[in-house]
Short mmCIF file of C-alpha atoms and ligand atoms in Angstrom, two decimals:
data_model
loop_
_atom_site.label_atom_id
_atom_site.label_comp_id
_atom_site.label_asym_id
_atom_site.label_seq_id
_atom_site.Cartn_x
_atom_site.Cartn_y
_atom_site.Cartn_z
CA MET A 223 -18.27 20.42 -38.39
CA THR A 224 -19.93 23.47 -37.17
CA ASP A 225 -17.90 24.80 -34.11
CA GLN A 226 -19.91 24.62 -30.51
CA LEU A 227 -20.18 27.28 -27.89
CA ILE A 228 -20.60 25.93 -24.52
CA LEU A 229 -22.06 28.94 -22.16
CA GLY A 230 -21.71 28.48 -17.97
CA GLN A 231 -19.71 29.58 -15.42
CA THR A 232 -16.56 27.79 -15.61
CA LEU A 233 -13.60 26.91 -13.33
CA ALA A 234 -10.50 26.58 -15.17
CA PHE A 235 -7.37 25.27 -13.57
CA ALA A 236 -4.14 25.76 -14.40
CA GLY A 237 -2.66 22.97 -12.68
CA ASP A 238 -2.50 21.36 -9.46
CA PRO A 239 -3.92 24.58 -6.68
CA ALA A 240 -2.18 22.69 -3.84
CA ALA A 241 0.79 23.64 -5.59
CA LEU A 242 0.12 26.89 -7.36
CA GLY A 243 -2.37 28.30 -5.09
CA LEU A 244 -5.89 29.31 -5.73
CA GLY A 245 -4.58 32.07 -8.31
CA ALA A 246 -4.33 29.34 -10.64
CA VAL A 247 -7.89 28.71 -10.78
CA ARG A 248 -9.62 30.94 -13.18
CA HIS A 249 -13.46 31.28 -12.38
CA GLU A 250 -15.84 32.95 -14.99
CA ALA A 251 -19.16 33.64 -13.72
CA HIS A 252 -19.98 34.51 -17.12
CA GLY A 253 -17.79 31.79 -18.94
CA ALA A 254 -17.72 30.11 -22.53
CA VAL A 255 -16.19 26.96 -23.72
CA LEU A 256 -15.65 25.95 -27.31
CA ILE A 257 -15.64 23.16 -28.83
CA ARG A 258 -14.53 22.19 -32.45
CA ALA A 259 -13.86 18.44 -33.45
CA GLY A 260 -14.43 16.54 -29.81
CA LYS A 261 -11.74 18.87 -28.54
CA ILE A 262 -11.48 22.00 -26.46
CA ALA A 263 -10.54 25.21 -29.39
CA ALA A 264 -10.65 27.78 -26.33
CA ILE A 265 -11.76 28.79 -23.24
CA GLY A 266 -12.56 32.58 -21.74
CA PRO A 267 -15.85 35.22 -21.02
CA ALA A 268 -18.58 34.38 -23.21
CA HIS A 269 -18.91 37.55 -24.41
CA MET A 270 -15.77 37.81 -26.23
CA LEU A 271 -15.80 34.13 -27.21
CA ARG A 272 -19.06 34.82 -28.83
CA GLN A 273 -17.59 37.73 -30.56
CA ASN A 274 -14.33 35.73 -32.03
CA HIS A 275 -16.90 33.45 -33.14
CA PRO A 276 -20.48 34.16 -34.37
CA ALA A 277 -21.05 31.24 -36.52
CA ALA A 278 -20.86 28.93 -33.23
CA GLN A 279 -23.85 27.33 -32.35
CA ILE A 280 -24.87 28.15 -28.75
CA THR A 281 -25.81 25.97 -25.83
CA ASP A 282 -26.49 28.22 -22.80
CA HIS A 283 -26.31 26.43 -19.16
CA GLY A 284 -26.69 29.52 -17.26
CA ALA A 285 -25.29 29.76 -13.74
CA LYS A 286 -24.53 25.79 -13.81
CA LEU A 287 -21.16 24.89 -13.36
CA ILE A 288 -18.79 24.02 -16.65
CA LEU A 289 -16.06 21.85 -15.18
CA PRO A 290 -13.89 18.63 -16.95
CA GLY A 291 -15.93 15.29 -16.89
CA PHE A 292 -15.00 13.25 -13.88
CA ILE A 293 -12.11 10.94 -14.04
CA ASP A 294 -12.75 7.61 -11.71
CA ALA A 295 -8.91 6.16 -11.27
CA HIS A 296 -9.97 3.06 -10.19
CA ALA A 297 -13.20 1.17 -9.97
CA HIS A 298 -14.43 -2.89 -10.86
CA TYR A 299 -17.01 -2.25 -13.52
CA PRO A 300 -18.18 -6.28 -12.92
CA GLN A 301 -18.86 -5.30 -9.12
CA THR A 302 -22.01 -3.20 -10.48
CA ALA A 303 -24.86 -5.71 -9.12
CA ILE A 304 -22.63 -6.16 -5.31
CA ILE A 305 -22.62 -2.40 -5.07
CA ALA A 306 -23.79 -2.18 -0.52
CA SER A 307 -23.59 -5.80 0.34
CA TRP A 308 -23.77 -5.67 3.80
CA GLY A 309 -21.54 -6.11 6.99
CA LYS A 310 -18.05 -7.85 5.71
CA ARG A 311 -14.23 -6.84 5.27
CA LEU A 312 -12.36 -6.92 2.43
CA ILE A 313 -11.09 -10.91 2.35
CA ASP A 314 -14.64 -11.98 3.47
CA TRP A 315 -15.99 -9.42 0.80
CA LEU A 316 -14.40 -10.40 -1.91
CA ASN A 317 -15.49 -14.24 -0.99
CA SER A 318 -18.97 -13.92 -0.35
CA TYR A 319 -20.28 -11.60 -3.02
CA THR A 320 -17.22 -10.40 -5.47
CA PHE A 321 -15.81 -13.68 -6.61
CA PRO A 322 -19.41 -15.46 -7.11
CA GLU A 323 -20.56 -12.46 -8.90
CA GLU A 324 -17.33 -12.01 -11.08
CA ALA A 325 -17.71 -15.88 -12.31
CA ARG A 326 -20.78 -15.02 -14.11
CA PHE A 327 -18.78 -12.54 -16.67
CA SER A 328 -17.72 -15.49 -18.32
CA ASP A 329 -21.05 -15.37 -19.90
CA PRO A 330 -20.59 -12.85 -23.01
CA ALA A 331 -24.17 -11.51 -22.72
CA TYR A 332 -24.08 -11.20 -19.16
CA ALA A 333 -20.40 -9.00 -19.56
CA SER A 334 -21.92 -6.95 -21.80
CA GLN A 335 -25.33 -6.38 -19.94
CA ILE A 336 -23.04 -5.19 -16.90
CA ALA A 337 -20.67 -3.42 -19.15
CA GLY A 338 -23.43 -0.78 -20.82
CA ARG A 339 -25.38 -0.20 -17.56
CA TYR A 340 -22.02 0.41 -15.12
CA LEU A 341 -20.93 3.29 -18.41
CA ASP A 342 -24.54 4.24 -18.57
CA LEU A 343 -24.19 4.86 -14.86
CA LEU A 344 -20.99 6.65 -14.74
CA LEU A 345 -22.19 9.23 -17.19
CA ALA A 346 -25.45 10.23 -15.33
CA ASN A 347 -23.07 10.79 -12.56
CA GLY A 348 -20.88 12.92 -14.57
CA THR A 349 -18.15 10.68 -14.91
CA THR A 350 -16.72 10.49 -18.65
CA THR A 351 -13.21 8.39 -18.04
CA VAL A 352 -12.86 5.36 -15.69
CA ALA A 353 -10.14 2.81 -15.07
CA SER A 354 -11.29 -0.24 -14.68
CA TYR A 355 -10.69 -3.96 -13.57
CA CYS A 356 -12.31 -6.28 -15.44
CA THR A 357 -12.63 -10.15 -14.57
CA ILE A 358 -10.33 -13.08 -15.07
CA HIS A 359 -12.39 -13.73 -18.58
CA PRO A 360 -10.73 -12.23 -21.31
CA GLN A 361 -14.84 -11.94 -22.61
CA SER A 362 -15.08 -9.51 -19.71
CA VAL A 363 -13.04 -7.40 -21.41
CA GLU A 364 -14.38 -7.17 -24.89
CA ALA A 365 -17.37 -6.28 -23.29
CA PHE A 366 -16.30 -3.07 -21.69
CA PHE A 367 -14.25 -1.71 -24.55
CA THR A 368 -16.76 -1.99 -27.04
CA ALA A 369 -19.14 -0.59 -24.93
CA ALA A 370 -16.93 2.25 -23.71
CA GLN A 371 -15.92 2.11 -27.85
CA THR A 372 -20.10 2.52 -28.44
CA ARG A 373 -19.87 5.74 -26.06
CA LYS A 374 -16.70 7.11 -27.34
CA MET A 375 -15.69 7.37 -24.31
CA ARG A 376 -11.91 7.71 -23.36
CA ALA A 377 -11.74 4.21 -20.71
CA LEU A 378 -9.13 2.14 -19.31
CA ALA A 379 -9.29 -1.12 -18.48
CA GLY A 380 -7.51 -4.81 -18.37
CA LYS A 381 -8.35 -8.21 -17.46
CA THR A 382 -7.84 -8.83 -13.79
CA CYS A 383 -5.42 -11.92 -13.28
CA MET A 384 -5.60 -14.25 -10.33
CA ASP A 385 -3.99 -18.16 -10.64
CA ARG A 386 -3.11 -18.76 -6.86
CA ASP A 387 -5.65 -21.63 -4.80
CA THR A 388 -5.90 -18.65 -2.67
CA ALA A 389 -9.17 -17.60 -5.14
CA PRO A 390 -11.47 -20.32 -5.62
CA ALA A 391 -11.14 -22.46 -8.67
CA TYR A 392 -14.12 -21.48 -10.98
CA LEU A 393 -12.11 -18.01 -10.88
CA ARG A 394 -8.55 -18.88 -11.63
CA ASP A 395 -6.33 -18.40 -14.45
CA THR A 396 -2.64 -19.21 -14.88
CA ALA A 397 0.69 -17.74 -14.92
CA GLN A 398 0.98 -18.57 -18.81
CA SER A 399 -2.57 -17.78 -20.15
CA ALA A 400 -2.81 -14.60 -18.24
CA TYR A 401 0.07 -13.60 -19.61
CA ASP A 402 -1.23 -14.95 -23.13
CA ASP A 403 -4.82 -13.39 -22.58
CA SER A 404 -3.43 -9.82 -21.21
CA ARG A 405 -0.91 -9.97 -24.10
CA ALA A 406 -3.50 -10.36 -27.04
CA LEU A 407 -6.27 -7.69 -25.35
CA LEU A 408 -3.58 -5.57 -25.33
CA LEU A 409 -2.53 -6.01 -28.98
CA ARG A 410 -6.01 -5.52 -29.94
CA TRP A 411 -7.13 -2.85 -27.98
CA HIS A 412 -4.37 -0.61 -26.25
CA GLY A 413 -4.68 3.19 -27.87
CA VAL A 414 -7.58 2.11 -30.45
CA ASP A 415 -10.03 5.33 -30.20
CA ARG A 416 -9.47 5.86 -27.09
CA LEU A 417 -8.89 2.86 -25.19
CA SER A 418 -5.74 1.83 -23.14
CA TYR A 419 -5.19 -1.56 -21.69
CA VAL A 420 -3.96 -2.05 -18.07
CA ILE A 421 -2.49 -4.90 -17.31
CA THR A 422 -3.99 -5.73 -14.03
CA PRO A 423 -2.50 -8.36 -11.53
CA ARG A 424 -5.79 -8.05 -9.09
CA PHE A 425 -3.23 -8.72 -5.75
CA SER A 426 -0.77 -10.57 -4.92
CA PRO A 427 -2.69 -12.38 -2.76
CA THR A 428 -4.25 -14.30 -5.67
CA SER A 429 -1.27 -14.39 -7.70
CA THR A 430 1.33 -17.11 -7.49
CA PRO A 431 5.01 -15.66 -8.05
CA ALA A 432 5.09 -17.13 -11.33
CA GLN A 433 1.88 -15.07 -12.35
CA LEU A 434 3.22 -11.90 -11.14
CA ALA A 435 6.92 -12.17 -12.71
CA ALA A 436 4.85 -13.22 -16.15
CA LEU A 437 2.78 -9.85 -16.09
CA GLY A 438 5.86 -8.32 -14.97
CA ALA A 439 7.55 -9.14 -18.06
CA LEU A 440 4.36 -8.36 -20.18
CA TRP A 441 4.69 -5.03 -18.54
CA ALA A 442 8.45 -4.41 -19.21
CA GLU A 443 7.66 -5.38 -22.91
CA HIS A 444 4.73 -2.44 -23.01
CA PRO A 445 6.33 -0.08 -20.76
CA ASP A 446 4.01 2.55 -22.03
CA CYS A 447 1.10 0.01 -20.88
CA LEU A 448 -0.34 1.07 -17.14
CA MET A 449 -0.26 -1.54 -14.92
CA GLN A 450 -2.93 -1.36 -11.87
CA THR A 451 -3.13 -3.38 -8.74
CA HIS A 452 -4.11 -3.16 -4.84
CA LEU A 453 -1.84 -2.48 -1.97
CA SER A 454 -2.04 -2.29 1.74
CA GLU A 455 -5.61 -2.06 2.30
CA GLN A 456 -6.64 -3.83 5.42
CA THR A 457 -4.54 -4.76 8.11
CA ASP A 458 -5.14 -8.65 8.11
CA GLU A 459 -4.81 -8.48 3.65
CA ILE A 460 -1.00 -6.78 4.32
CA ALA A 461 -0.55 -9.42 7.02
CA TRP A 462 -1.15 -12.43 4.32
CA ALA A 463 0.22 -11.08 1.27
CA LYS A 464 3.11 -11.07 3.71
CA SER A 465 2.39 -14.73 4.89
CA LEU A 466 2.44 -15.70 0.96
CA TYR A 467 5.34 -14.07 0.34
CA PRO A 468 7.69 -14.44 3.38
CA LYS A 469 10.95 -13.05 1.34
CA ALA A 470 9.16 -9.56 0.90
CA ARG A 471 10.32 -6.67 2.74
CA ASP A 472 7.15 -5.59 2.83
CA TYR A 473 3.58 -5.77 0.79
CA LEU A 474 5.30 -3.82 -2.15
CA ASP A 475 8.11 -5.75 -2.13
CA THR A 476 5.88 -8.47 -3.86
CA TYR A 477 4.93 -6.26 -6.74
CA GLU A 478 8.44 -4.90 -6.94
CA ALA A 479 10.64 -8.06 -6.95
CA TYR A 480 8.81 -9.20 -10.19
CA GLY A 481 8.88 -5.83 -12.27
CA LEU A 482 5.70 -4.61 -10.77
CA LEU A 483 6.88 -1.30 -9.48
CA GLY A 484 7.54 0.95 -12.06
CA PRO A 485 6.63 5.31 -12.89
CA ASN A 486 3.42 3.94 -14.84
CA GLY A 487 2.07 1.84 -12.05
CA LEU A 488 -1.46 2.75 -10.13
CA TYR A 489 -1.71 1.41 -6.83
CA GLY A 490 -5.22 1.36 -4.96
CA HIS A 491 -6.08 2.03 -1.68
CA ALA A 492 -1.92 2.47 -0.14
CA ILE A 493 -3.43 3.26 3.02
CA HIS A 494 -1.22 1.39 5.70
CA LEU A 495 2.67 2.11 3.73
CA GLU A 496 5.73 1.62 5.27
CA PRO A 497 8.53 4.63 5.08
CA ARG A 498 10.18 2.19 2.79
CA GLU A 499 7.03 1.52 0.53
CA ILE A 500 6.90 5.27 0.09
CA ASP A 501 10.30 6.16 -0.59
CA ARG A 502 10.32 3.35 -3.28
CA LEU A 503 6.71 4.57 -4.88
CA ALA A 504 8.22 8.66 -4.55
CA GLU A 505 11.49 7.83 -6.05
CA MET A 506 9.90 5.53 -9.09
CA ASP A 507 7.26 8.27 -9.54
CA ALA A 508 4.30 5.92 -9.46
CA ALA A 509 0.72 6.79 -8.46
CA LEU A 510 -1.70 6.16 -5.72
CA VAL A 511 -5.26 5.89 -5.67
CA HIS A 512 -7.33 7.48 -3.15
CA CYS A 513 -10.97 5.04 -2.56
CA PRO A 514 -12.40 7.11 -0.23
CA THR A 515 -15.75 5.47 0.14
CA SER A 516 -14.88 2.06 -0.32
CA ASN A 517 -12.37 2.60 2.04
CA SER A 518 -15.10 3.70 5.28
CA PHE A 519 -17.32 1.05 3.77
CA ILE A 520 -15.18 -1.74 4.13
CA GLY A 521 -13.51 -0.58 6.72
CA SER A 522 -9.97 -0.16 5.68
CA GLY A 523 -8.70 2.82 7.18
CA LEU A 524 -7.88 6.65 6.56
CA PHE A 525 -5.60 7.30 3.56
CA ASP A 526 -2.86 10.29 4.10
CA MET A 527 -3.85 13.13 1.77
CA GLY A 528 -0.35 14.12 3.03
CA LEU A 529 1.10 12.01 0.73
CA ARG A 530 -0.06 14.16 -2.04
CA ASP A 531 3.63 16.28 -1.32
CA ARG A 532 5.70 13.35 -3.23
CA LEU A 533 3.64 11.23 -4.83
CA ARG A 534 0.88 11.63 -7.68
CA VAL A 535 -2.54 10.54 -6.01
CA GLY A 536 -6.13 9.69 -7.98
CA LEU A 537 -9.43 9.92 -6.65
CA ALA A 538 -11.06 6.85 -7.27
CA SER A 539 -14.66 5.30 -6.68
CA ASP A 540 -13.59 1.29 -6.11
CA THR A 541 -17.34 0.63 -6.83
CA GLY A 542 -18.29 -1.69 -5.67
CA GLY A 543 -16.33 -2.00 -2.31
CA GLY A 544 -16.85 1.68 -2.60
CA SER A 545 -20.46 2.66 -2.30
CA SER A 546 -20.99 5.08 -4.84
CA PHE A 547 -20.84 5.42 -8.57
CA SER A 548 -21.02 9.37 -8.03
CA MET A 549 -17.10 10.88 -7.96
CA LEU A 550 -19.62 13.72 -6.03
CA ARG A 551 -19.44 11.58 -3.45
CA THR A 552 -16.38 10.33 -3.54
CA MET A 553 -15.43 13.76 -2.82
CA ALA A 554 -17.36 14.34 -0.30
CA ALA A 555 -15.90 11.06 1.59
CA ALA A 556 -12.22 12.51 1.02
CA TYR A 557 -13.53 15.68 2.49
CA GLU A 558 -14.85 13.32 5.77
CA ILE A 559 -11.76 11.02 5.76
CA ALA A 560 -8.68 13.97 5.71
CA GLN A 561 -11.03 16.01 8.26
CA LEU A 562 -10.71 12.85 10.49
CA ARG A 563 -6.79 13.31 9.39
CA GLY A 564 -7.06 16.87 10.60
CA MET A 565 -6.90 18.27 7.31
CA ALA A 566 -9.53 20.29 5.30
CA LEU A 567 -9.33 19.57 1.81
CA HIS A 568 -10.35 22.65 0.08
CA PRO A 569 -13.20 22.41 -2.63
CA ALA A 570 -10.12 23.64 -5.39
CA ALA A 571 -8.35 20.62 -3.81
CA LEU A 572 -11.31 17.92 -3.95
CA LEU A 573 -12.17 19.23 -7.67
CA TRP A 574 -9.00 18.86 -9.09
CA LEU A 575 -8.61 15.18 -7.32
CA ALA A 576 -11.57 13.94 -8.93
CA THR A 577 -10.25 15.82 -12.89
CA GLY A 578 -6.73 16.89 -13.59
CA ALA A 579 -5.25 14.83 -10.43
CA SER A 580 -6.95 11.50 -11.27
CA ALA A 581 -6.03 12.37 -15.46
CA ALA A 582 -2.13 12.53 -13.73
CA ALA A 583 -2.55 9.52 -12.06
CA LEU A 584 -3.80 7.84 -15.04
CA ARG A 585 -0.67 9.72 -17.29
CA LEU A 586 -3.57 11.22 -19.31
CA GLU A 587 -2.41 14.90 -17.93
CA ASN A 588 -2.32 15.94 -21.18
CA LYS A 589 -5.10 14.67 -22.74
CA ILE A 590 -8.22 15.38 -20.36
CA GLY A 591 -8.66 16.53 -16.68
CA ARG A 592 -8.89 20.44 -17.48
CA LEU A 593 -10.76 23.03 -19.19
CA ALA A 594 -8.25 24.27 -21.34
CA PRO A 595 -7.27 24.30 -25.41
CA GLU A 596 -6.15 21.12 -26.94
CA TYR A 597 -7.75 18.98 -24.09
CA GLU A 598 -10.42 16.41 -25.28
CA ALA A 599 -14.22 18.22 -24.79
CA ASP A 600 -15.26 15.61 -22.14
CA LEU A 601 -17.13 17.84 -19.35
CA VAL A 602 -19.96 17.58 -16.79
CA VAL A 603 -22.07 20.78 -16.31
CA LEU A 604 -23.20 21.02 -12.43
CA ASP A 605 -26.49 22.48 -11.29
CA LEU A 606 -25.66 24.04 -8.13
CA ALA A 607 -28.91 24.09 -6.73
CA ALA A 608 -30.00 20.94 -7.84
CA THR A 609 -32.15 20.07 -4.60
CA PRO A 610 -33.98 22.37 -1.90
CA ALA A 611 -31.18 21.11 0.65
CA ILE A 612 -28.09 22.74 -1.70
CA ALA A 613 -29.77 25.58 -2.72
CA GLN A 614 -30.24 27.15 0.27
CA ALA A 615 -27.09 26.51 1.11
CA ALA A 616 -25.76 27.92 -1.72
CA SER A 617 -27.70 30.94 -2.33
CA ARG A 618 -25.43 32.31 0.99
CA ALA A 619 -22.42 31.57 -0.96
CA GLU A 620 -20.02 34.79 -1.45
CA ASP A 621 -18.09 33.10 -3.95
CA ILE A 622 -17.75 30.54 -6.21
CA TRP A 623 -15.97 27.95 -3.28
CA GLN A 624 -18.82 28.03 -1.22
CA ALA A 625 -21.37 28.10 -3.98
CA VAL A 626 -19.67 24.52 -5.16
CA PHE A 627 -19.10 23.36 -1.74
CA PRO A 628 -22.50 22.31 -1.18
CA THR A 629 -22.96 20.19 -4.00
CA ILE A 630 -19.34 18.95 -3.63
CA MET A 631 -20.74 17.70 -0.29
CA MET A 632 -24.35 16.50 -0.77
CA GLY A 633 -24.32 16.26 -4.35
CA ASP A 634 -25.23 13.32 -6.68
CA ASP A 635 -26.56 12.52 -9.91
CA ARG A 636 -29.00 15.03 -9.55
CA ALA A 637 -26.83 17.57 -9.79
CA ILE A 638 -25.53 16.68 -13.29
CA ALA A 639 -27.60 18.79 -15.43
CA GLN A 640 -25.33 17.79 -19.02
CA VAL A 641 -22.09 15.48 -19.67
CA TYR A 642 -20.34 15.69 -22.89
CA VAL A 643 -18.14 13.25 -24.50
CA ALA A 644 -15.64 14.23 -26.99
CA GLY A 645 -17.96 17.40 -27.30
CA ARG A 646 -21.19 15.55 -28.05
CA PRO A 647 -23.83 16.54 -25.27
CA THR A 648 -25.02 12.85 -23.88
CA ARG A 649 -28.49 14.24 -23.06
CA ALA A 650 -31.23 15.72 -25.05
N1 LIG B 726 -8.10 -6.39 -3.12
C1 LIG B 726 -8.22 -7.17 -4.17
N2 LIG B 726 -9.39 -7.31 -5.11
C2 LIG B 726 -10.38 -5.94 -4.59
C3 LIG B 726 -11.48 -5.77 -5.08
O1 LIG B 726 -11.81 -6.19 -5.86
N3 LIG B 726 -11.87 -4.45 -4.11
C4 LIG B 726 -11.23 -4.01 -3.18
N4 LIG B 726 -11.39 -3.01 -2.84
N5 LIG B 726 -10.30 -4.09 -2.68
C5 LIG B 726 -9.22 -5.60 -3.50
ZN1 LIG B 727 -10.26 -2.30 -6.06
#
């Protein structure tokens, strides 16, 4: 296979800029990424790579910015069609919009239609990896993994489990079927191509203790798998969780007591945490996922970015609770929510959240999320002047951070000039 040399501006992060400083981010105004067999083989100044690889096939993106493809660490692909549904808070939103829509995924044809539509929307928005919830139906997982496999995407997903009478009867499994179906899907899909199975209890209010224990047992049998769930999203949800688990010390304890707290745990939202919960999550090296457009759209609250000092934190759309498929819109919302808590997130921190930090939350920090040799060549190419409003703001920029920030704040799919998945361009 011929080497490909992709030219443009590049921003290469050696690691978390919050820990390493901006000096650990290398900007090349005339940079290049060499792709060989789906991976990044080299990155550096364009003139050097051109010289060293004269036979490579060149694609020149001019002044556009090449970054790692965005990584969405928490989403619900079955909620694609109900995004932007009006006027409810979490529990009513689930009952009014989400559960009736998720019921439709018993139909494999509908599941594959939405899975394909969803992944195409992600690629149109520059997102190359997602960790998605499915529905209770095994066929919803089959549809999702098949659609991701066809697109050669790195993707993570699991069957959402709910067996409690707090969930509607038409959308319930059992403790045993959740274990059996999750296990069968895990054995069939985990590690196939670029796919990973994620054990997925929806959240403790819709599971019985028996179901949480069964999924805790499954996780103990497959500890290399991630486990994803929701934690402390809204205050009335927290009160509900505690009322259903009266012996629990706090919301996290409803998971901890059943073997669902661990280093490969991924806890979405995590807005209203108590000190013991933060301590335990940090002790276990668990990861949190910040879902800023969802947290404002459903009215959940303001995530504390200061938690990054103690915990791995990824960034996510949480569609359809989140109001956008775009990780640019998600970064903008993260910026605004941090501002409301008195913190101005640097553009480097925002870009890292959507790439390297989300990769680390998903335990994929050695595979995706960085422009570095040996990393998988999932790339997004950003037009930093995609609209007149963005172009006029960016035209005043004195450095790359000022040049990229208007796109972070005002950009959407129009800013996505090209997306590479495993080294292959997704557009003509
Ligand atoms: N908590 C439990 N299920 C969900 C969901 O589908 N979306 C959000 N935002 N929160 C949840
Ligand atoms: Zn969610």
